[in-house]
mmCIF file of C-alpha atoms in Angstrom:
data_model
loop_
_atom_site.group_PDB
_atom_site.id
_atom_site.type_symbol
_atom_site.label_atom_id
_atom_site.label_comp_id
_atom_site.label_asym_id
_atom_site.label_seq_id
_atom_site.Cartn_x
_atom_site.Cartn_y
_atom_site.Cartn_z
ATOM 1 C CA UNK A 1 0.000 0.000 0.000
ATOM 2 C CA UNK A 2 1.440 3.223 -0.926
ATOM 3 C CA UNK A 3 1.364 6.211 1.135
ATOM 4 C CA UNK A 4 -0.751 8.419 -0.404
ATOM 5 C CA UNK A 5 0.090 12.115 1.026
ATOM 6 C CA UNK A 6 2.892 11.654 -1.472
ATOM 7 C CA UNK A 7 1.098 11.271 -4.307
ATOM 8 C CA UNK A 8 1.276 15.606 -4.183
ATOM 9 C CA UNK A 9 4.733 16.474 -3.317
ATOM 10 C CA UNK A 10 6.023 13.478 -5.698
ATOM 11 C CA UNK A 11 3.865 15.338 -8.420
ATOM 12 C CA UNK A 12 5.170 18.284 -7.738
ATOM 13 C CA UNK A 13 8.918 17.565 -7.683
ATOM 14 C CA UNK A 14 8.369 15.483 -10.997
ATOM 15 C CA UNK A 15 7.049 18.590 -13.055
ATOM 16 C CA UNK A 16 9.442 20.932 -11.332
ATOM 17 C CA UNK A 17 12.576 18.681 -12.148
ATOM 18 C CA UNK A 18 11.061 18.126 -15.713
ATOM 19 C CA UNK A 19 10.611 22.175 -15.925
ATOM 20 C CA UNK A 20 14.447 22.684 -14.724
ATOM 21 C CA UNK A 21 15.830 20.221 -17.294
ATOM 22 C CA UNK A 22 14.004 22.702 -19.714
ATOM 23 C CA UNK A 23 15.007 25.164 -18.695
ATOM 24 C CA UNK A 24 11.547 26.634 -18.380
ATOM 25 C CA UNK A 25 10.742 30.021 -17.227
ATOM 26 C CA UNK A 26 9.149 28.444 -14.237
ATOM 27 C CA UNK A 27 8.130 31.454 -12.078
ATOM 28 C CA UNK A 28 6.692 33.514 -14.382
ATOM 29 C CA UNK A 29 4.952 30.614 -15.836
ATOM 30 C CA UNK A 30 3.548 29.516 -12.315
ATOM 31 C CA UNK A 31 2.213 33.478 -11.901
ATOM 32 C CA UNK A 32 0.316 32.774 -14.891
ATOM 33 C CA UNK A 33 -0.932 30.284 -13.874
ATOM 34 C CA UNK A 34 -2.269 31.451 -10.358
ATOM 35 C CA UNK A 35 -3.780 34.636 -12.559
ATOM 36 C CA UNK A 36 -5.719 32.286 -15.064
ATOM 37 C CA UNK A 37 -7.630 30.612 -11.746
ATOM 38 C CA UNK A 38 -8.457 33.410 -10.277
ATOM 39 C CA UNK A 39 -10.568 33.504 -13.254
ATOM 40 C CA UNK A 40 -12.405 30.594 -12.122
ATOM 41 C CA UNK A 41 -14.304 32.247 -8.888
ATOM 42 C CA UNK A 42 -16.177 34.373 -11.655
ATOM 43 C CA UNK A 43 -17.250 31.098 -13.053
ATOM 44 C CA UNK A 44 -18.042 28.922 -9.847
ATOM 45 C CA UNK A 45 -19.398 31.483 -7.499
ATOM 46 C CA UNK A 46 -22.720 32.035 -9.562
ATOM 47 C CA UNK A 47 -23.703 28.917 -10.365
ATOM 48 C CA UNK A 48 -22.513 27.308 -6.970
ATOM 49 C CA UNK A 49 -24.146 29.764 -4.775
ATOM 50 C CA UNK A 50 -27.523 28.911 -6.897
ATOM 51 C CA UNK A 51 -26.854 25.642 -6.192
ATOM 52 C CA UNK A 52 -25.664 25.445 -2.824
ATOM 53 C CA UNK A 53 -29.070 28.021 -1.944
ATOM 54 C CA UNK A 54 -31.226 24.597 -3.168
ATOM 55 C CA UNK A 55 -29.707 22.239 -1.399
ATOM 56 C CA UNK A 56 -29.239 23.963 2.034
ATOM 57 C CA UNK A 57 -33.478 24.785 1.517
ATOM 58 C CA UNK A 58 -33.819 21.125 0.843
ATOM 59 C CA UNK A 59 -31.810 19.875 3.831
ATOM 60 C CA UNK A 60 -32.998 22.349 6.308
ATOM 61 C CA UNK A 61 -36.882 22.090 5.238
ATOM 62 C CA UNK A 62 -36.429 18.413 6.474
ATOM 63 C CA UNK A 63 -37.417 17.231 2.577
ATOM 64 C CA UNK A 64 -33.955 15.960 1.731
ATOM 65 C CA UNK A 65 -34.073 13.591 4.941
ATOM 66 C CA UNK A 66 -37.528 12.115 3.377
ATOM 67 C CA UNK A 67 -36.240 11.722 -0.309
ATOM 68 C CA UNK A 68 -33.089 9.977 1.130
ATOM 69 C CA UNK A 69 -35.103 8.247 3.294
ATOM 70 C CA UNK A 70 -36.824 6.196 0.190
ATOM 71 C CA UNK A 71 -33.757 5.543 -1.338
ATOM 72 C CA UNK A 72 -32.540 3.596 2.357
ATOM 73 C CA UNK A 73 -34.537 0.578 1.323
ATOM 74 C CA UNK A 74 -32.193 0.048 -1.654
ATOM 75 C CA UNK A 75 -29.465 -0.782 0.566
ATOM 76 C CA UNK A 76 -29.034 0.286 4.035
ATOM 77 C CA UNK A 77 -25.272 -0.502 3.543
ATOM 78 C CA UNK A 78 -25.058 3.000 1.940
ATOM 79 C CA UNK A 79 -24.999 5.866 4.095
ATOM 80 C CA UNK A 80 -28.016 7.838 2.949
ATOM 81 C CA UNK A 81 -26.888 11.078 2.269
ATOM 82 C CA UNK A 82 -24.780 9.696 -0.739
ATOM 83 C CA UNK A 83 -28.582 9.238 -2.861
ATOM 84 C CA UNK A 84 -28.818 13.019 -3.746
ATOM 85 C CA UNK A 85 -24.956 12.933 -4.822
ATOM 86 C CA UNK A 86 -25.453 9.775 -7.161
ATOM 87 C CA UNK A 87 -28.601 11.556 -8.216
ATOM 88 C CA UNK A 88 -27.191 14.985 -9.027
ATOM 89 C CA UNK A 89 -23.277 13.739 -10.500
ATOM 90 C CA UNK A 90 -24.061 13.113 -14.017
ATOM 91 C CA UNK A 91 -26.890 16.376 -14.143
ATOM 92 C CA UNK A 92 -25.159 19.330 -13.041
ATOM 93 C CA UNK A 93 -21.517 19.614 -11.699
ATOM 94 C CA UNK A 94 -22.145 22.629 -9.397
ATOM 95 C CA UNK A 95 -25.163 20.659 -7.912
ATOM 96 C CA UNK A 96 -23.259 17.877 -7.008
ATOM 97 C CA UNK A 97 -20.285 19.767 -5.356
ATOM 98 C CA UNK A 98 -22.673 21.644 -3.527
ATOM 99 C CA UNK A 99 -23.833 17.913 -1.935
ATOM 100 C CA UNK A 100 -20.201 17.293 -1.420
ATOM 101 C CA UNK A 101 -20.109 19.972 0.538
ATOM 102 C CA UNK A 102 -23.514 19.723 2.294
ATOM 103 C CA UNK A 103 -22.118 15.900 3.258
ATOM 104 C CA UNK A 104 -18.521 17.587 4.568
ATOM 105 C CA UNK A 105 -20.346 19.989 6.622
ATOM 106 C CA UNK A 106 -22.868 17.426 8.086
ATOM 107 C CA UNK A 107 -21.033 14.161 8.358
ATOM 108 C CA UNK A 108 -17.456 14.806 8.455
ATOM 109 C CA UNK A 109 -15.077 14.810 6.030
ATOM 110 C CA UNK A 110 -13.272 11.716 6.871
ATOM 111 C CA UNK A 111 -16.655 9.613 7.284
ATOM 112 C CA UNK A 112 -17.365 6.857 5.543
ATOM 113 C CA UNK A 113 -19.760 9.164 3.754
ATOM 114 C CA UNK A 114 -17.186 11.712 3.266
ATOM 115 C CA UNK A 115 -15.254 9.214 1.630
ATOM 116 C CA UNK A 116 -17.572 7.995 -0.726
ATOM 117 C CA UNK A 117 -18.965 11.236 -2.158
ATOM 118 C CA UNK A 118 -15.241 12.261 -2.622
ATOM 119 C CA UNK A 119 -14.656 9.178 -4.908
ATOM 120 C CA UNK A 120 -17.773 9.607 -6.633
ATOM 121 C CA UNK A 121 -17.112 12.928 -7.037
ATOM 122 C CA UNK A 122 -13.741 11.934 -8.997
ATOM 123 C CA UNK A 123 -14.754 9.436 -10.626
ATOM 124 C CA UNK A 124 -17.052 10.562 -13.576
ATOM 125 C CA UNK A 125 -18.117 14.098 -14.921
ATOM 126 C CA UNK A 126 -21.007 15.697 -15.800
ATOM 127 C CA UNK A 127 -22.451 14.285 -18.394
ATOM 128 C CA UNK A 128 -25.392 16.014 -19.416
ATOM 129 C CA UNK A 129 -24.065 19.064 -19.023
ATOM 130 C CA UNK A 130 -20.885 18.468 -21.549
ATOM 131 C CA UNK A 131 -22.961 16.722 -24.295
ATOM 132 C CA UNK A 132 -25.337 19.657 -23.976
ATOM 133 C CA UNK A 133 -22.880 22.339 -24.565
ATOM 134 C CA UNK A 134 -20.375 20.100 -26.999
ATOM 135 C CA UNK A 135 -23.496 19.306 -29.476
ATOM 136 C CA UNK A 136 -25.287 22.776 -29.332
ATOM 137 C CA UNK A 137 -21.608 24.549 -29.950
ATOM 138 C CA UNK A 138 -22.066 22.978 -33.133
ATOM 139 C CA UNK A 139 -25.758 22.567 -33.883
ATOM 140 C CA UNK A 140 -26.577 19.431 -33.643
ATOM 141 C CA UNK A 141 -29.823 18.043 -32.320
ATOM 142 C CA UNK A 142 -29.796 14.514 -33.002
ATOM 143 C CA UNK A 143 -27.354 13.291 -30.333
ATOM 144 C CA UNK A 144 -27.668 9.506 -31.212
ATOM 145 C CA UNK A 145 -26.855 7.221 -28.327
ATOM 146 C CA UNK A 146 -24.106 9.579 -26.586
ATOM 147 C CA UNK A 147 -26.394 10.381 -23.599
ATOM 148 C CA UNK A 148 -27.297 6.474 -22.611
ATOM 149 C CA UNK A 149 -23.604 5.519 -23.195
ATOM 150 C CA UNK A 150 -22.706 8.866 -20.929
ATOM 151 C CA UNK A 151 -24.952 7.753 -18.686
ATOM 152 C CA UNK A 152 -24.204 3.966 -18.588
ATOM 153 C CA UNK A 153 -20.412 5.001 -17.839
ATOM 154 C CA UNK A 154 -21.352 7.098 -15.284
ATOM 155 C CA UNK A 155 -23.705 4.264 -13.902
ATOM 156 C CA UNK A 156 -20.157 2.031 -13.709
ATOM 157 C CA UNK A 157 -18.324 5.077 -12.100
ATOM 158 C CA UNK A 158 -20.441 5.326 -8.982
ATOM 159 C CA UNK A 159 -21.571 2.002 -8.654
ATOM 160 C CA UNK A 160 -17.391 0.505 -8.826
ATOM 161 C CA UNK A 161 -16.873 3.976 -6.479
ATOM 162 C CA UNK A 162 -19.953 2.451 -3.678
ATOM 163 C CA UNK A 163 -18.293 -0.664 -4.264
ATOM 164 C CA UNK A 164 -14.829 0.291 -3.521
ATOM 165 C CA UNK A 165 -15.721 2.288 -0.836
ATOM 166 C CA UNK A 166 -17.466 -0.032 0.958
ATOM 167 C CA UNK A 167 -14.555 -2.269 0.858
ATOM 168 C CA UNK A 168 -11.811 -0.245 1.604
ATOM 169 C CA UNK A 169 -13.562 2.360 4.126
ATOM 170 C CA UNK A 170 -16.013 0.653 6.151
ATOM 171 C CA UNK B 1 -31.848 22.972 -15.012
ATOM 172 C CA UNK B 2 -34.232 26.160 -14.762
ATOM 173 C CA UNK B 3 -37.399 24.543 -13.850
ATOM 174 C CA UNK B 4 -35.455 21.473 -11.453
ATOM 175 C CA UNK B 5 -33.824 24.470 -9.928
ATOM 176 C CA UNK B 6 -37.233 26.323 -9.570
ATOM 177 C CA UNK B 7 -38.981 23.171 -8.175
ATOM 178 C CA UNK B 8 -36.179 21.979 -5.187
ATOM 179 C CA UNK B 9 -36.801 25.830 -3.909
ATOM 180 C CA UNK B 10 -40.555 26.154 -4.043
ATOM 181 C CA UNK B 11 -41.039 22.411 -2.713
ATOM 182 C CA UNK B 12 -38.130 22.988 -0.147
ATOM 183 C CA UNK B 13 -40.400 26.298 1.111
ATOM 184 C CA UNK B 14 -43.729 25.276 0.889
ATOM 185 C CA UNK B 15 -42.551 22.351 2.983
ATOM 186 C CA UNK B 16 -40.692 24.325 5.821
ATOM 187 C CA UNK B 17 -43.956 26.498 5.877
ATOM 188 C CA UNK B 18 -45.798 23.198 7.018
ATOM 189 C CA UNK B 19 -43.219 22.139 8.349
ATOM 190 C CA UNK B 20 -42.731 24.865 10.864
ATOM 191 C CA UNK B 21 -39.046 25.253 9.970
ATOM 192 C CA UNK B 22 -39.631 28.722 8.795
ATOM 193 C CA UNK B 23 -36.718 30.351 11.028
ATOM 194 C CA UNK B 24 -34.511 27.753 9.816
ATOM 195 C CA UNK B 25 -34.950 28.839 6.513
ATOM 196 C CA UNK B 26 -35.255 32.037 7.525
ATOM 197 C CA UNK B 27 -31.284 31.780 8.216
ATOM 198 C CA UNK B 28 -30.416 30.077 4.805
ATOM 199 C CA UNK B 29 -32.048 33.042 3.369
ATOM 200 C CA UNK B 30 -29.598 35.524 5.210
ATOM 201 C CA UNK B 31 -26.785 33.794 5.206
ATOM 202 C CA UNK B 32 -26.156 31.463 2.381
ATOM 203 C CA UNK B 33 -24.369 34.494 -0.146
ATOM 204 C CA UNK B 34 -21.861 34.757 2.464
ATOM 205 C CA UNK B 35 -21.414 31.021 3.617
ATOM 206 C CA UNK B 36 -20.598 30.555 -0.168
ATOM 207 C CA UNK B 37 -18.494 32.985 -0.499
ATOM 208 C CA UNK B 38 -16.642 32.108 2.282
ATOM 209 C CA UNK B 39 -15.681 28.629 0.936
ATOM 210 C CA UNK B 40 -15.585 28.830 -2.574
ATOM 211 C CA UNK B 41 -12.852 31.888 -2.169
ATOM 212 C CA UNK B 42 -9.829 29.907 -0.137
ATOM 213 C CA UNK B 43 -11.481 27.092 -2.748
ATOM 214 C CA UNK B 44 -10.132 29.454 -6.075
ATOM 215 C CA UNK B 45 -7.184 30.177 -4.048
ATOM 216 C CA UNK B 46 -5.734 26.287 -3.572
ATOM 217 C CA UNK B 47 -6.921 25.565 -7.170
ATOM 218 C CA UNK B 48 -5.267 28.689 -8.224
ATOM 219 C CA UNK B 49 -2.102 26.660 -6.318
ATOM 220 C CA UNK B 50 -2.434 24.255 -8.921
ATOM 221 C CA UNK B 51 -2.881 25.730 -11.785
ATOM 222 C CA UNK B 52 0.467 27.541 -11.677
ATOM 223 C CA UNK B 53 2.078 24.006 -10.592
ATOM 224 C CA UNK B 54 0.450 22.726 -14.434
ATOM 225 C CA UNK B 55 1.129 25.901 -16.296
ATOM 226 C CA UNK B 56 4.327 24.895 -15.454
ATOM 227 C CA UNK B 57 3.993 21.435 -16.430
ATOM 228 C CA UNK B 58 2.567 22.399 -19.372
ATOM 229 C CA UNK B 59 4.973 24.520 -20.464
ATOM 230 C CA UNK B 60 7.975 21.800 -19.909
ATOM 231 C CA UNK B 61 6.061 19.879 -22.503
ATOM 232 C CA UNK B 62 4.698 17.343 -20.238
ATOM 233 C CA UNK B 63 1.407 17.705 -21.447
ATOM 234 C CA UNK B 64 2.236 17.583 -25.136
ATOM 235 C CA UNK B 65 4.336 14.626 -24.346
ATOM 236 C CA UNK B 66 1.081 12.695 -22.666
ATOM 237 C CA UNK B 67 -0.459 13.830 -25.743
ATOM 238 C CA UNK B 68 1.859 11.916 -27.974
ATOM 239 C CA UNK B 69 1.222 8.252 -26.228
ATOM 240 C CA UNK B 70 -2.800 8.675 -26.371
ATOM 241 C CA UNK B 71 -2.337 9.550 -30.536
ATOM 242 C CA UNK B 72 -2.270 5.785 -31.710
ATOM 243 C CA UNK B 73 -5.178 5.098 -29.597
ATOM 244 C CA UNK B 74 -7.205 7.669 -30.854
ATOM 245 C CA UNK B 75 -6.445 7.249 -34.384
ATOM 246 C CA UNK B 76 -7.823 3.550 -33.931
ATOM 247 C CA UNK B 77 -10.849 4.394 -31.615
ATOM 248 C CA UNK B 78 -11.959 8.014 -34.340
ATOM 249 C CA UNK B 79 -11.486 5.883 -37.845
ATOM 250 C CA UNK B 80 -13.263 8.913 -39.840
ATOM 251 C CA UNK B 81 -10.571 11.510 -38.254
ATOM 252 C CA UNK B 82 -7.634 9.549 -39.473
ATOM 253 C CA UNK B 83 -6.230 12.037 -42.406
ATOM 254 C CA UNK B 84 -6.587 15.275 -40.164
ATOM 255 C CA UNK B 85 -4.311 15.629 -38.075
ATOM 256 C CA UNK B 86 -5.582 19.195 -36.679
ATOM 257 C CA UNK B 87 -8.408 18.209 -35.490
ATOM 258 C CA UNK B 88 -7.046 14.652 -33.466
ATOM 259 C CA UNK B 89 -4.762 16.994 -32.072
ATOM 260 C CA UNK B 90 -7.517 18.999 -30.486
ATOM 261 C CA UNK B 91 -8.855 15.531 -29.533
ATOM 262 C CA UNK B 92 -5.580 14.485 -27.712
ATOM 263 C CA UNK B 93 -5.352 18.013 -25.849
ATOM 264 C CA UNK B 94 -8.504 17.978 -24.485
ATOM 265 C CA UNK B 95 -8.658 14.471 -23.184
ATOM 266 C CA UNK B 96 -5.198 15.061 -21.279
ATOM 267 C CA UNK B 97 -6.023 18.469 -19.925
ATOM 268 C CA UNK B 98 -9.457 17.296 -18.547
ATOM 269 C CA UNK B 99 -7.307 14.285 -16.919
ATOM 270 C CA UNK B 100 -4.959 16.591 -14.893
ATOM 271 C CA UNK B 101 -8.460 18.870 -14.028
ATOM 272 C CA UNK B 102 -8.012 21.522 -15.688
ATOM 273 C CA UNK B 103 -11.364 21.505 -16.725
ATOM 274 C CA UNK B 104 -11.560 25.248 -17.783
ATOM 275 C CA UNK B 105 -9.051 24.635 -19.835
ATOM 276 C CA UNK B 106 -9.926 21.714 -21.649
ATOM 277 C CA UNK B 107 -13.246 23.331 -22.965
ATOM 278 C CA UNK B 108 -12.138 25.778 -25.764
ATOM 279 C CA UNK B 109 -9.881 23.018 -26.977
ATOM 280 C CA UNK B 110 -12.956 20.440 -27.149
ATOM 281 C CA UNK B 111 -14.946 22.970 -29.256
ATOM 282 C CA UNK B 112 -12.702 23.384 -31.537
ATOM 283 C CA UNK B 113 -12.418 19.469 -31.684
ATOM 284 C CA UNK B 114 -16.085 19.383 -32.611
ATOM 285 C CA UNK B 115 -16.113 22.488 -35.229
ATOM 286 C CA UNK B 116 -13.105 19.856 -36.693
ATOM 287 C CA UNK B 117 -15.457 17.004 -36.894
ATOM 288 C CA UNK B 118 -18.648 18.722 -38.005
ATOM 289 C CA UNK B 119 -16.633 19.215 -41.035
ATOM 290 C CA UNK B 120 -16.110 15.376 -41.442
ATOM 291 C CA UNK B 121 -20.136 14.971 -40.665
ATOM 292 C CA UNK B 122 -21.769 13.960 -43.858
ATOM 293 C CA UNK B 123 -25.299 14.594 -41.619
ATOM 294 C CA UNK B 124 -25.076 18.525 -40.159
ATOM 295 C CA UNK B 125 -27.560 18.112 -37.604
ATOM 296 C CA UNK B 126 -26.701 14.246 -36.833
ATOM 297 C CA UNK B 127 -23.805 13.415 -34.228
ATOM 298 C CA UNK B 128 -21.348 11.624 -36.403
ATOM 299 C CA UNK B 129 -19.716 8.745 -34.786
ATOM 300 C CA UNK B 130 -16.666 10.007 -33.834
ATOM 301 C CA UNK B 131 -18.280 12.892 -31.829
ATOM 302 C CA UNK B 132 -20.237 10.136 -30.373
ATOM 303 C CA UNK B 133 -17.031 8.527 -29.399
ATOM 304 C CA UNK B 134 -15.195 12.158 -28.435
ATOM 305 C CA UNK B 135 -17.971 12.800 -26.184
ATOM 306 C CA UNK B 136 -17.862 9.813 -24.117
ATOM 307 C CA UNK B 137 -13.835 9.741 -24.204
ATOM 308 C CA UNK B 138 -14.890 13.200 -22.359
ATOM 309 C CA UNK B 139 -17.571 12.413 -19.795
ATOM 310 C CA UNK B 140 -16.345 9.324 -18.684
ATOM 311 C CA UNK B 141 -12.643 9.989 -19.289
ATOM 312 C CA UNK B 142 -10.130 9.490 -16.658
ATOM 313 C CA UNK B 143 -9.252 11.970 -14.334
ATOM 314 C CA UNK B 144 -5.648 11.812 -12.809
ATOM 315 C CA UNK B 145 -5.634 14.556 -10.741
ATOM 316 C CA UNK B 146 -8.686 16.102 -9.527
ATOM 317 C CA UNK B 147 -7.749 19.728 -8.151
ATOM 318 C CA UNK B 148 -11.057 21.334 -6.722
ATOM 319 C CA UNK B 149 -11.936 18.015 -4.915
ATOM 320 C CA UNK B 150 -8.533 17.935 -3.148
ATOM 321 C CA UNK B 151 -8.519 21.754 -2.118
ATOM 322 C CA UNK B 152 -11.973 21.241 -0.900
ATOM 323 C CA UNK B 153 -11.179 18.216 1.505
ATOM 324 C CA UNK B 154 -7.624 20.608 2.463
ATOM 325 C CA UNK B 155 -10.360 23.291 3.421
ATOM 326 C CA UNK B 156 -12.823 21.116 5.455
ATOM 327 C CA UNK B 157 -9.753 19.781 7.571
ATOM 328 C CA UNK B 158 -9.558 16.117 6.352
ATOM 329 C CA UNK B 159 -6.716 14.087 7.992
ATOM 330 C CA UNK B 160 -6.804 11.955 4.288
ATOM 331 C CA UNK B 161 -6.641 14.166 2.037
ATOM 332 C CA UNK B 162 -5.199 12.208 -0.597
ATOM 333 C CA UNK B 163 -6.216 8.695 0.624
ATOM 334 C CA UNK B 164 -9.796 8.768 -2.256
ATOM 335 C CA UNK B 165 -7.067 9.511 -4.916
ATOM 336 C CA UNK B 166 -6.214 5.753 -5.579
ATOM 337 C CA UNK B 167 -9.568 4.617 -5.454
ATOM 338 C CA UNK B 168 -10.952 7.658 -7.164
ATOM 339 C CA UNK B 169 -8.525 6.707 -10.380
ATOM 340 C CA UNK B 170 -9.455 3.201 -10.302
ATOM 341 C CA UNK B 171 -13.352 4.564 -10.728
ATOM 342 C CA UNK B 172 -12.710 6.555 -13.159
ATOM 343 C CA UNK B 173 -10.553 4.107 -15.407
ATOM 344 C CA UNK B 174 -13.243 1.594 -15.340
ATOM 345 C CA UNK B 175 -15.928 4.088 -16.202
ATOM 346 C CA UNK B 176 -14.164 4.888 -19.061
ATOM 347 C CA UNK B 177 -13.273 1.338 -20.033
ATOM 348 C CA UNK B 178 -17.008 0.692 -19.731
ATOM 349 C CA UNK B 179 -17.831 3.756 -21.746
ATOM 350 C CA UNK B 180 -15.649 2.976 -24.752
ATOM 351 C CA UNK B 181 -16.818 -0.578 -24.642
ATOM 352 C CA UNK B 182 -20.273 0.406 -24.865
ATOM 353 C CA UNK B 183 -19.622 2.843 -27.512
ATOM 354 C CA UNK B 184 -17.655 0.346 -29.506
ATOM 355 C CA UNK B 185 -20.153 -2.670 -29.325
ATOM 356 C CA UNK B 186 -23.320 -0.236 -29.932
ATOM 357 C CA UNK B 187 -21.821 2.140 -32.620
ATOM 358 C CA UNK B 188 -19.630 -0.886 -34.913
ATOM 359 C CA UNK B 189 -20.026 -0.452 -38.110
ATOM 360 C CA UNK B 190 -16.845 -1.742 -40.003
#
């Protein structure tokens, strides 16, 4: 079993080696890079806030507890807070972070639920969401069988990620 | 996503008000612009971490290098792309920069992989089979390094905040593995 807090700092050194060997403007480069993400609040604060306002309603009005609470009879195995995550992952990626974080907040983020929503969370994207805007880009509206195979993918992404989890973590 | 969105809020209210959780609500109301905020800002700044760390990768040629191993394999799995070059290119970016999550990134580079194929596409306003195949390389495809997800465990304190990597690569790799399989079995027609 490898230890996995070096999977980062290995990473790191690797590129930064690579980029010396180059002799690659590194700094500069890196600045960049920092400037180009701060970009990226513009683009994640809208839609998450939207998002994370809809979930937080449906937690606190005691609704989420009641949809989960169907989903329990599935398997009990499977902490219950994970159902609006599986539900949400392949629909909209700022809806399913904003679970992810609902599930950090409210069960830890070590938990065994914790756990699970984070390898869901990395194990697919958003499916709907990237055939909608690849296909309209270009106008096309018959889609053929993209959105079932999407979807079937996704399907073995979170169900090997329950799996896994349940193995490893619990 | 306009009327889902509409629906969780008005069902999530008209509940509460039978509910009796009104003051409960009453506080998401007031304070969920700032709770936000206040998490998705050290959020951009830890991605932002990253992104300079893979600018710099980039930039060393490590990404162009990646791009060089997947080439064979995508010549074999987009037949119909085979003669240009540009356009597999664009294909080959975009499936490497969306595995080191640099998702942002990866999307101008996948539209222009799409204007490339459109031009292939005997049908305008048909997905040709290639996009069909582009497009689940892209949903399911694998995701090596997953940036947001591990500045977001960093920011909620995790002890592990690495230890779902592993796992979370394994996932992906079979998703995709399923994914092409699917697309190859469905969509033969050679």
């Amino acid at each position: 079993m490898i230890d996995s807090t070096l999977i980062l700092p290995a990473l790191v050194l690797l590129i930064f080696i690579i980029a010396l060997c180059k002799r690659v403007p590194a700094y500069s480069v890196f600045l960049t890079g920092v400037k180009d993400g701060m970009g990226l609040f513009l683009d994640i604060y809208p839609a998450l806030l939207a998002m994370m306002c809809a979930i937080s309603l449906l937690r606190e009005s005691g609704l989420m507890d009641i949809i989960s609470g169907l989903f329990q009879y599935i398997s009990t195995a499977i902490p219950s807070q994970i159902w609006p995550m599986v539900l949400f992952r392949p629909i909209s990626g700022s809806a399913s972070l904003a679970v992810l974080i609902d599930i950090f907040k409210t069960c830890g983020v070590d938990s065994l639920a914790g756990m699970m929503a984070s390898i869901i969370q990395g194990s697919t994207d958003t499916t709907v969401y990237v055939i909608t805007l690849y296909f309209s880009s270009v106008g096309i509206k018959k889609i053929g069988n993209s959105l079932s195979i999407g979807l079937i993918a996704d399907i073995a992404g979170i169900g090997m990620a329950i799996f896994l989890t349940l193995l490893i973590f619990a | 996503m306009n009327i889902l969105w509409l629906i969780m809020i008005c069902a999530s209210l008209i509940f509460a008000f039978f509910n009796g959780r009104v003051d409960v609500i009453n506080q998401v109301c007031l304070n969920i612009g700032k709770d936000t905020f206040d998490f998705v800002l050290p959020l951009v700044c830890t991605v932002c971490f990253w992104n300079g760390v893979l600018y710099v990768a980039r930039e060393a040629g490590m990404i162009a290098a990646l791009e060089k191993v997947f080439h064979p394999f995508l010549k074999w799995l987009l037949p119909d792309l085979k003669e240009d070059e540009e356009t597999l290119g664009y294909v080959a970016t975009n499936i490497t920069v969306n595995m080191f999550g640099l998702g942002s990134a990866a999307t101008p580079v996948g539209l222009k992989a799409m204007e490339g194929m459109q031009r292939h596409n005997p049908k305008k306003d048909t997905a040709s089979r290639s996009m069909v195949t582009f497009l689940v390389l892209n949903t399911a495809g694998v995701t090596l390094l997953p940036t947001t997800l591990i500045a977001l465990r960093s920011e909620f304190h995790s002890l592990q905040v690495t230890d779902f990597m592993p796992w979370a690569v394994l996932c992906t790799m079979f998703a995709s593995l399923v994914g092409i399989a699917v697309d190859r079995w469905w969509n033969h027609r050679d």
